[in-house]
Amino acid sequence: MPPVSHINTIGLFGFGQFGRLIAKHLSPHFQMTVHDPYAIVSETKAYHFDTAAQTANCDLVILAVPVSNIASTCQSIRSHLKPGCIVMDVGSVKMTTAKAMQDHLPADVDLIGTHPLFGPQSATGSLSGRKIALCNIRGQADRPVSVFLRRVLHLQVYSLSPEDHDREAAVTQGLTHLIAKVLTQMGPLPTRMTTVSFDLLLQATAMVRHDPPNVFSAIEEENPFAADVRNEFLALVADLGANLRVTSPEQ
Amino acid sequence: MPPVSHINTIGLFGFGQFGRLIAKHLSPHFQMTVHDPYAIVSETKAYHFDTAAQTANCDLVILAVPVSNIASTCQSIRSHLKPGCIVMDVGSVKMTTAKAMQDHLPADVDLIGTHPLFGPQSATGSLSGRKIALCNIRGQADRPVSVFLRRVLHLQVYSLSPEDHDREAAVTQGLTHLIAKVLTQMGPLPTRMTTVSFDLLLQATAMVRHDPPNVFSAIEEENPFAADVRNEFLALVADLGANLRVTSPEQ
């Protein structure tokens, strides 16, 4: 019996950092086909790669492509999808991808937006206890998918609307990536006179600084609430500095 | 035999958060006298409290008072110090306190500046492996004190000049406290849609947000390099924001 009723086959579009993580964790449970014209050949051997048409012809189609490519991927696969199949994305923003899938995919396809709140840097071993946001966009596939994520992958599943997701992620991811980017630009940072709290800051930075540029761009540019959070952060930093007494080095 | 040659008695000025941590870790090794007119009576029972004159009359005098009170404390204890004793501070900046001790303490007193890079929040159990900066200001007491810190308290001791210390701490502590203060002002922050890196950021913030206000003030206002670091951080945040595309919430 398949781990999710009616889902026997999975088609995975995108074999980047996150696509490879998905393939590793889902291939033991499903018959999986992968499509990525830019995949590194040496890393593809463990999986069955096929054409876009064959990969789209599955019970569940997962779009692990950059957020900016979701719309064009939907357009190119739409004619190959099976009626009643499920299409799911894994992007860091949910309003943009939900709209792209709704706009470009047939009405007889169920749509789910997910945002796994972990990545290759933070989830090196088991996924047990990791968090994933789940936004049901169209249809009722969210129930069985949620059950699978919880019971088989042991993830913590948070069901919420794309807008609620983006509001929270604008703060959690928006601030983390903003701070990490700025600290990286300030480097090399001291490693001797460090406190535990500064070490934690460096760990947080190290965890996201190697994310592909399109992840930063999605988080900061495709989330409609990110600019407000950045502006609030900037204003508070400026305000704090303006109210502090400055001691000159030439005292 | 005392754990440091020539040091039998320690006089501790200040019984705040850090003073209490010092008392806990040094009282098993030395005969300790504490002076703090504002100490909470219920917490003083384990230690011998005495007048400022008696507390100053020790082999090693530790100033665990706010950085802004170092100069006035030096002035009030100078006539009670024994010739050849050691005076040591534990402030978060080292140039300001070194100058205050040099300006206001007799020439026959050895001076050491220290900055323990941990506090009651981060060092709840043993101090083993924690870091401490050690700046020798006057005399040769740094050698035996350094040996004691390493061999008895098992600290990692970094010997450097007050200026080198302040340059590094302007980044490590300056940035951590700046970011923590701003994140605290932005709160309440989301706790559901959090990534591992954001959780680390919150941990770093939680670790310093309860520091007394004078710690923040010392780190940001008494360190002559802190303003430059803040300005660089502010400029990079502003620059990053200015170069990002903004998606309006009313798309």
Coordinates of C-alpha atoms in Angstrom, one line a residue:
Chain A
M1 CA 0.0 0.0 0.0
P2 CA 1.4 3.4 -0.9
P3 CA 2.1 5.7 2.1
V4 CA -0.4 8.2 0.7
S5 CA -3.6 6.8 -0.9
H6 CA -3.8 7.5 -4.6
I7 CA -0.1 8.6 -4.7
N8 CA 2.1 6.0 -6.2
T9 CA 4.3 8.0 -8.5
I10 CA 6.1 11.3 -7.9
G11 CA 7.5 13.6 -10.5
L12 CA 10.2 16.0 -9.2
F13 CA 11.1 19.1 -11.2
G14 CA 14.4 20.5 -10.1
F15 CA 17.5 18.7 -8.8
G16 CA 19.2 21.6 -7.1
Q17 CA 20.2 21.7 -3.4
F18 CA 16.6 21.3 -2.2
G19 CA 15.5 18.9 -5.0
R20 CA 18.3 16.5 -4.0
L21 CA 17.1 16.6 -0.4
I22 CA 13.5 15.8 -1.5
A23 CA 14.8 13.0 -3.7
K24 CA 16.7 11.5 -0.9
H25 CA 13.8 11.5 1.6
L26 CA 10.9 10.7 -0.8
S27 CA 12.4 8.1 -3.1
P28 CA 12.3 5.3 -0.5
H29 CA 8.5 5.7 -0.3
F30 CA 7.4 6.3 -3.9
Q31 CA 8.2 5.5 -7.5
M32 CA 10.1 8.7 -8.4
T33 CA 11.0 10.4 -11.7
V34 CA 13.2 13.5 -11.8
H35 CA 13.6 16.1 -14.5
D36 CA 16.3 18.8 -14.5
P37 CA 18.2 19.7 -17.7
Y38 CA 21.0 21.2 -15.6
A39 CA 21.5 18.4 -13.1
I40 CA 25.1 17.4 -12.5
V41 CA 25.3 13.9 -14.1
S42 CA 27.5 12.3 -11.4
E43 CA 24.8 13.0 -8.8
T44 CA 21.9 11.7 -10.9
K45 CA 22.8 8.0 -10.9
A46 CA 20.7 7.0 -7.9
Y47 CA 17.5 8.3 -9.5
H48 CA 15.4 7.8 -12.6
F49 CA 15.7 10.9 -14.8
D50 CA 13.2 11.4 -17.6
T51 CA 11.7 14.0 -20.0
A52 CA 9.5 16.8 -18.7
A53 CA 6.5 15.1 -20.2
Q54 CA 7.1 11.8 -18.4
T55 CA 8.0 13.6 -15.1
A56 CA 4.7 15.6 -15.3
N57 CA 2.7 12.4 -15.8
C58 CA 2.7 11.4 -12.1
D59 CA 0.2 11.3 -9.2
L60 CA 2.1 14.1 -7.4
V61 CA 4.3 16.6 -9.1
I62 CA 6.7 18.6 -7.0
L63 CA 8.2 21.8 -8.3
A64 CA 11.6 22.3 -6.7
V65 CA 12.6 25.1 -9.1
P66 CA 13.4 28.7 -8.1
V67 CA 10.3 30.8 -7.2
S68 CA 11.0 33.0 -10.2
N69 CA 10.6 29.9 -12.5
I70 CA 7.4 28.5 -11.1
A71 CA 5.1 30.2 -13.6
S72 CA 7.1 29.2 -16.6
T73 CA 7.5 25.6 -15.3
C74 CA 3.7 25.4 -14.8
Q75 CA 3.2 26.6 -18.4
S76 CA 5.5 24.0 -19.8
I77 CA 4.1 21.0 -17.9
R78 CA 0.4 21.8 -17.9
S79 CA -0.5 19.8 -21.0
H80 CA 1.3 16.7 -19.6
L81 CA -0.4 16.6 -16.2
K82 CA -2.9 13.9 -15.4
P83 CA -6.4 15.0 -14.4
G84 CA -6.8 14.8 -10.7
C85 CA -3.1 14.9 -9.9
I86 CA -1.5 17.0 -7.3
V87 CA 1.0 19.8 -8.0
M88 CA 3.0 21.1 -5.0
D89 CA 5.8 23.7 -4.7
V90 CA 8.4 24.1 -2.0
G91 CA 9.3 27.8 -2.4
S92 CA 10.2 30.2 0.4
V93 CA 7.3 32.4 -0.4
K94 CA 3.7 31.2 -0.8
M95 CA 1.5 34.0 -2.2
T96 CA 3.5 34.3 -5.4
T97 CA 3.8 30.6 -6.1
A98 CA 0.1 30.0 -5.2
K99 CA -0.9 32.7 -7.7
A100 CA 1.4 31.3 -10.4
M101 CA 0.0 27.7 -10.0
Q102 CA -3.6 28.9 -9.9
D103 CA -3.0 31.1 -13.0
H104 CA -1.2 28.5 -15.1
L105 CA -2.4 25.0 -14.1
P106 CA -5.7 23.3 -15.2
A107 CA -8.7 23.4 -12.9
D108 CA -8.8 19.6 -12.5
V109 CA -5.4 19.6 -10.7
D110 CA -5.2 19.9 -6.9
L111 CA -2.7 22.5 -5.7
I112 CA -0.6 22.6 -2.5
G113 CA 2.0 25.1 -1.5
T114 CA 4.6 24.0 1.0
H115 CA 7.6 25.7 2.6
P116 CA 10.0 23.2 4.3
L117 CA 11.6 25.4 7.0
F118 CA 14.8 23.5 6.7
G119 CA 17.4 22.9 4.1
P120 CA 20.5 20.9 3.3
Q121 CA 22.5 23.0 5.8
S122 CA 20.2 22.6 8.7
A123 CA 18.7 19.1 8.0
T124 CA 21.8 16.9 7.5
G125 CA 20.4 13.8 9.1
S126 CA 16.8 12.8 9.8
L127 CA 14.0 15.2 9.1
S128 CA 12.2 14.2 12.3
G129 CA 10.8 17.2 14.2
R130 CA 11.7 19.7 11.4
K131 CA 9.0 22.2 10.5
I132 CA 7.0 22.5 7.2
A133 CA 4.4 25.1 6.3
L134 CA 1.4 23.7 4.3
C135 CA -0.9 25.9 2.3
N136 CA -3.9 24.3 0.7
I137 CA -4.6 26.2 -2.6
R138 CA -7.1 24.1 -4.5
G139 CA -8.8 20.7 -3.9
Q140 CA -8.5 18.4 -0.9
A141 CA -5.1 16.8 -1.3
D142 CA -3.7 18.7 1.8
R143 CA -5.2 16.1 4.2
P144 CA -3.4 12.9 2.9
V145 CA -0.2 14.9 2.2
S146 CA -0.2 16.4 5.7
V147 CA -0.7 12.9 7.2
F148 CA 2.2 11.6 5.1
L149 CA 4.5 14.5 6.2
R150 CA 3.7 13.9 9.8
R151 CA 3.5 10.1 10.0
V152 CA 6.2 9.0 7.6
L153 CA 8.7 11.9 7.6
H154 CA 7.9 12.9 11.2
L155 CA 7.7 16.6 10.3
Q156 CA 5.9 19.3 12.3
V157 CA 3.2 20.5 9.9
Y158 CA 1.8 24.0 10.1
S159 CA -1.3 24.6 8.0
L160 CA -2.0 28.2 7.2
S161 CA -2.9 30.5 4.3
P162 CA -0.3 31.8 1.9
E163 CA -0.8 35.3 3.2
D164 CA -0.3 34.3 6.9
H165 CA 2.8 32.3 5.8
D166 CA 4.3 35.3 4.0
R167 CA 3.6 37.7 6.9
E168 CA 5.5 35.5 9.3
A169 CA 8.3 34.5 6.9
A170 CA 8.9 38.1 6.1
V171 CA 10.1 38.5 9.7
T172 CA 11.7 35.1 10.4
Q173 CA 13.4 34.5 7.0
G174 CA 13.6 38.1 5.9
L175 CA 15.5 39.3 8.9
T176 CA 17.7 36.2 9.1
H177 CA 18.9 36.5 5.5
L178 CA 19.2 40.3 5.7
I179 CA 21.4 40.1 8.8
A180 CA 23.4 37.1 7.4
K181 CA 24.0 39.0 4.1
V182 CA 25.2 42.1 5.9
L183 CA 27.4 40.2 8.4
T184 CA 29.0 38.3 5.4
Q185 CA 29.7 41.6 3.7
M186 CA 31.4 42.9 6.9
G187 CA 33.7 39.9 7.2
P188 CA 36.1 38.5 8.0
L189 CA 34.6 38.8 11.4
P190 CA 36.6 38.3 14.7
T191 CA 36.9 34.7 16.0
R192 CA 38.8 35.3 19.2
M193 CA 37.0 37.8 21.4
T194 CA 33.6 36.1 20.8
T195 CA 30.8 35.7 23.2
V196 CA 28.3 32.8 23.1
S197 CA 25.7 35.1 21.7
F198 CA 28.0 36.3 18.9
D199 CA 28.9 32.7 18.1
L200 CA 25.1 31.9 17.7
L201 CA 24.9 34.9 15.3
L202 CA 27.8 33.4 13.3
Q203 CA 26.1 30.0 13.3
A204 CA 22.9 31.5 12.0
T205 CA 24.8 33.3 9.3
A206 CA 26.8 30.3 8.3
M207 CA 23.6 28.3 7.9
V208 CA 22.1 30.6 5.2
R209 CA 25.1 32.3 3.6
H210 CA 25.6 29.4 1.1
D211 CA 22.0 29.4 0.0
P212 CA 21.7 29.9 -3.8
P213 CA 21.2 33.6 -4.7
N214 CA 17.6 32.9 -5.9
V215 CA 16.7 31.9 -2.3
F216 CA 17.7 35.3 -1.0
S217 CA 15.9 37.0 -3.9
A218 CA 12.7 35.0 -3.3
I219 CA 12.7 35.8 0.4
E220 CA 13.5 39.5 0.1
E221 CA 11.9 40.3 -3.3
E222 CA 9.0 38.0 -3.8
N223 CA 7.5 38.2 -0.3
P224 CA 5.2 41.3 -0.4
F225 CA 5.8 41.9 3.3
A226 CA 9.6 41.7 3.3
A227 CA 10.2 45.4 2.4
D228 CA 8.2 46.7 5.3
V229 CA 10.1 44.4 7.7
R230 CA 13.5 45.6 6.2
N231 CA 12.4 49.2 6.5
E232 CA 11.3 48.8 10.1
F233 CA 14.7 47.1 11.0
L234 CA 16.6 49.8 9.2
A235 CA 14.7 52.6 10.9
L236 CA 15.3 51.0 14.4
V237 CA 19.0 50.5 13.7
A238 CA 19.3 54.1 12.6
D239 CA 17.3 55.4 15.5
L240 CA 19.3 53.4 18.0
G241 CA 22.6 54.7 16.6
A242 CA 21.3 58.3 16.5
N243 CA 20.5 58.2 20.2
L244 CA 23.8 56.8 21.4
R245 CA 26.7 58.9 22.6
V246 CA 29.8 58.5 20.4
T247 CA 33.2 58.2 22.0
S248 CA 35.9 59.2 19.7
P249 CA 38.9 56.9 19.2
E250 CA 41.2 59.9 19.8
Q251 CA 40.0 60.5 23.4
Chain B
M1 CA 49.2 27.4 49.5
P2 CA 47.0 30.0 47.8
P3 CA 46.1 29.3 44.2
V4 CA 48.0 32.4 43.1
S5 CA 51.2 33.3 45.0
H6 CA 50.9 36.5 47.1
I7 CA 47.1 36.5 46.6
N8 CA 45.4 35.4 49.8
T9 CA 42.6 37.9 50.1
I10 CA 40.2 39.3 47.5
G11 CA 38.1 42.4 47.8
L12 CA 35.1 42.5 45.5
F13 CA 33.4 45.8 44.7
G14 CA 29.9 45.3 43.2
F15 CA 27.5 42.5 43.8
G16 CA 25.4 42.8 40.7
Q17 CA 24.8 40.0 38.2
F18 CA 28.4 39.7 37.4
G19 CA 29.7 40.3 40.9
R20 CA 27.6 37.4 42.1
L21 CA 29.1 35.2 39.4
I22 CA 32.6 36.2 40.5
A23 CA 31.8 35.6 44.2
K24 CA 30.5 32.1 43.4
H25 CA 33.6 31.0 41.4
L26 CA 36.4 32.8 43.4
S27 CA 35.2 32.4 47.0
P28 CA 36.1 28.7 47.2
H29 CA 39.7 29.6 46.4
F30 CA 40.3 32.9 48.4
Q31 CA 39.3 34.7 51.5
M32 CA 36.8 37.1 50.0
T33 CA 35.3 40.4 51.2
V34 CA 32.5 42.0 49.3
H35 CA 31.3 45.6 49.2
D36 CA 28.1 46.8 47.6
P37 CA 25.8 49.3 49.4
Y38 CA 23.0 48.3 47.0
A39 CA 23.3 44.5 47.4
I40 CA 20.0 42.6 48.0
V41 CA 20.3 41.5 51.6
S42 CA 18.8 38.0 51.1
E43 CA 21.6 37.2 48.6
T44 CA 24.5 38.3 50.7
K45 CA 24.4 35.7 53.4
A46 CA 26.9 33.3 51.8
Y47 CA 29.6 36.0 51.7
H48 CA 31.4 38.3 54.1
F49 CA 30.3 41.9 53.4
D50 CA 32.3 44.8 54.8
T51 CA 33.1 48.5 54.4
A52 CA 34.7 49.9 51.3
A53 CA 37.9 50.5 53.4
Q54 CA 38.1 46.9 54.5
T55 CA 37.2 45.5 51.1
A56 CA 40.0 47.7 49.5
N57 CA 42.5 46.4 52.0
C58 CA 43.1 43.1 50.1
D59 CA 45.8 41.5 47.9
L60 CA 43.5 41.6 44.8
V61 CA 40.7 44.1 44.4
I62 CA 38.1 43.3 41.7
L63 CA 36.0 46.2 40.4
A64 CA 32.7 44.6 39.2
V65 CA 30.9 48.0 39.0
P66 CA 29.4 49.5 35.8
V67 CA 32.1 50.9 33.5
S68 CA 30.8 54.4 34.1
N69 CA 31.5 54.0 37.8
I70 CA 35.1 52.7 37.5
A71 CA 36.7 56.2 37.9
S72 CA 34.7 57.2 40.9
T73 CA 35.2 53.8 42.6
C74 CA 39.0 54.2 42.0
Q75 CA 38.9 57.6 43.6
S76 CA 37.0 56.4 46.7
I77 CA 39.2 53.3 47.3
R78 CA 42.7 54.7 46.4
S79 CA 43.6 55.7 50.0
H80 CA 42.6 52.3 51.4
L81 CA 44.7 50.1 48.9
K82 CA 47.7 48.2 50.1
P83 CA 51.0 49.0 48.3
G84 CA 51.8 46.3 45.8
C85 CA 48.2 45.0 45.6
I86 CA 46.5 44.3 42.3
V87 CA 43.4 46.1 41.0
M88 CA 41.4 44.4 38.2
D89 CA 38.2 45.4 36.4
V90 CA 35.8 43.2 34.5
G91 CA 34.2 45.7 32.2
S92 CA 33.0 45.1 28.6
V93 CA 35.4 47.8 27.3
K94 CA 39.1 48.0 28.1
M95 CA 40.5 51.3 26.9
T96 CA 38.2 53.4 29.1
T97 CA 38.6 51.4 32.2
A98 CA 42.4 51.1 31.8
K99 CA 42.7 54.9 31.5
A100 CA 40.4 55.4 34.6
M101 CA 42.5 53.0 36.7
Q102 CA 45.8 54.6 35.5
D103 CA 44.5 58.1 36.2
H104 CA 43.1 57.5 39.6
L105 CA 45.1 54.7 41.3
P106 CA 48.5 55.0 43.0
A107 CA 51.6 54.0 41.0
D108 CA 52.5 51.2 43.5
V109 CA 49.4 49.3 42.6
D110 CA 49.5 46.7 39.7
L111 CA 46.7 47.0 37.2
I112 CA 44.9 44.4 35.1
G113 CA 41.9 44.8 32.8
T114 CA 39.8 41.7 32.1
H115 CA 36.7 41.1 30.1
P116 CA 35.1 37.7 30.8
L117 CA 33.3 36.9 27.5
F118 CA 30.5 35.1 29.3
G119 CA 27.9 36.1 31.8
P120 CA 25.2 34.7 34.1
Q121 CA 23.1 33.9 31.0
S122 CA 25.7 32.0 29.1
A123 CA 27.8 30.5 32.0
T124 CA 25.2 28.7 34.1
G125 CA 27.4 25.8 35.1
S126 CA 31.1 25.4 35.0
L127 CA 33.3 28.1 33.6
S128 CA 35.5 25.5 31.9
G129 CA 36.4 26.5 28.3
R130 CA 34.8 29.9 28.6
K131 CA 36.8 32.8 27.2
I132 CA 38.3 35.8 29.0
A133 CA 40.3 38.7 27.6
L134 CA 43.3 39.8 29.8
C135 CA 45.0 43.2 29.3
N136 CA 48.0 44.0 31.4
I137 CA 48.0 47.7 32.3
R138 CA 50.7 48.1 34.8
G139 CA 53.1 45.8 36.7
Q140 CA 53.6 42.1 36.3
A141 CA 50.6 40.6 38.0
D142 CA 49.1 39.4 34.7
R143 CA 51.3 36.2 34.7
P144 CA 50.1 34.7 38.0
V145 CA 46.5 35.8 37.4
S146 CA 46.6 34.3 33.9
V147 CA 47.9 31.0 35.3
F148 CA 45.1 31.0 37.9
L149 CA 42.4 31.7 35.3
R150 CA 43.7 28.8 33.2
R151 CA 44.6 26.2 35.7
V152 CA 42.0 26.7 38.4
L153 CA 39.0 28.1 36.5
H154 CA 39.9 26.4 33.2
L155 CA 39.2 29.5 31.2
Q156 CA 40.7 30.2 27.8
V157 CA 42.8 33.4 28.3
Y158 CA 43.4 35.8 25.5
S159 CA 46.1 38.4 26.4
L160 CA 46.0 41.5 24.3
S161 CA 46.1 45.3 24.5
P162 CA 43.1 47.3 25.5
E163 CA 42.9 48.8 22.0
D164 CA 43.0 45.5 20.3
H165 CA 40.3 44.2 22.6
D166 CA 38.1 47.2 21.9
R167 CA 38.5 46.9 18.2
E168 CA 37.3 43.2 18.2
A169 CA 34.6 43.7 20.8
A170 CA 33.2 46.6 18.8
V171 CA 32.3 44.0 16.2
T172 CA 31.5 40.9 18.3
Q173 CA 29.6 42.6 21.2
G174 CA 28.7 45.8 19.4
L175 CA 26.8 44.0 16.6
T176 CA 25.3 41.3 18.9
H177 CA 23.8 43.9 21.3
L178 CA 22.7 46.2 18.5
I179 CA 20.9 43.4 16.6
A180 CA 19.4 42.0 19.9
K181 CA 18.1 45.4 20.9
V182 CA 16.5 46.0 17.5
L183 CA 14.9 42.5 17.4
T184 CA 13.6 43.0 20.9
Q185 CA 12.0 46.3 19.8
M186 CA 10.4 44.5 16.8
G187 CA 8.8 41.9 19.0
P188 CA 6.8 39.9 19.7
L189 CA 8.5 37.9 16.9
P190 CA 7.0 34.8 15.3
T191 CA 7.6 31.5 16.9
R192 CA 5.9 29.1 14.5
M193 CA 7.3 29.6 11.0
T194 CA 10.9 29.6 12.3
T195 CA 13.9 28.2 10.6
V196 CA 16.9 26.8 12.6
S197 CA 18.9 29.9 11.7
F198 CA 16.2 32.3 13.0
D199 CA 16.0 30.2 16.2
L200 CA 19.7 30.8 16.6
L201 CA 19.2 34.5 16.1
L202 CA 16.5 34.4 18.8
Q203 CA 18.7 32.5 21.2
A204 CA 21.5 35.1 20.7
T205 CA 19.0 37.8 21.4
A206 CA 17.6 36.1 24.5
M207 CA 21.1 35.7 25.9
V208 CA 21.8 39.5 26.0
R209 CA 18.4 41.1 26.2
H210 CA 18.3 40.9 30.0
D211 CA 21.7 42.4 30.5
P212 CA 21.5 45.5 32.7
P213 CA 21.2 48.8 30.6
N214 CA 24.7 49.9 31.7
V215 CA 26.2 46.9 29.8
F216 CA 24.5 48.0 26.6
S217 CA 25.7 51.5 27.2
A218 CA 29.3 50.5 27.9
I219 CA 29.5 48.3 24.8
E220 CA 27.9 50.9 22.4
E221 CA 29.0 54.2 24.0
E222 CA 32.3 53.6 25.8
N223 CA 33.9 51.6 23.1
P224 CA 35.6 54.1 20.8
F225 CA 35.2 51.8 17.8
A226 CA 31.5 50.9 18.3
A227 CA 30.1 53.9 16.3
D228 CA 32.1 53.0 13.2
V229 CA 30.9 49.4 13.3
R230 CA 27.2 50.5 13.8
N231 CA 27.5 53.0 10.9
E232 CA 29.0 50.3 8.6
F233 CA 26.2 47.9 9.6
L234 CA 23.5 50.6 9.0
A235 CA 25.0 51.6 5.6
L236 CA 25.1 48.0 4.5
V237 CA 21.5 47.3 5.6
A238 CA 20.3 50.5 3.8
D239 CA 22.3 49.7 0.7
L240 CA 21.0 46.2 0.5
G241 CA 17.4 47.4 0.9
A242 CA 17.9 50.1 -1.7
N243 CA 19.0 47.5 -4.3
L244 CA 16.2 45.1 -3.8
R245 CA 13.0 45.0 -5.9
V246 CA 9.9 45.7 -3.8
T247 CA 6.8 43.6 -4.4
S248 CA 3.7 45.4 -3.2
P249 CA 1.2 43.5 -1.0
E250 CA -1.6 44.7 -3.4
Q251 CA -0.3 42.7 -6.3

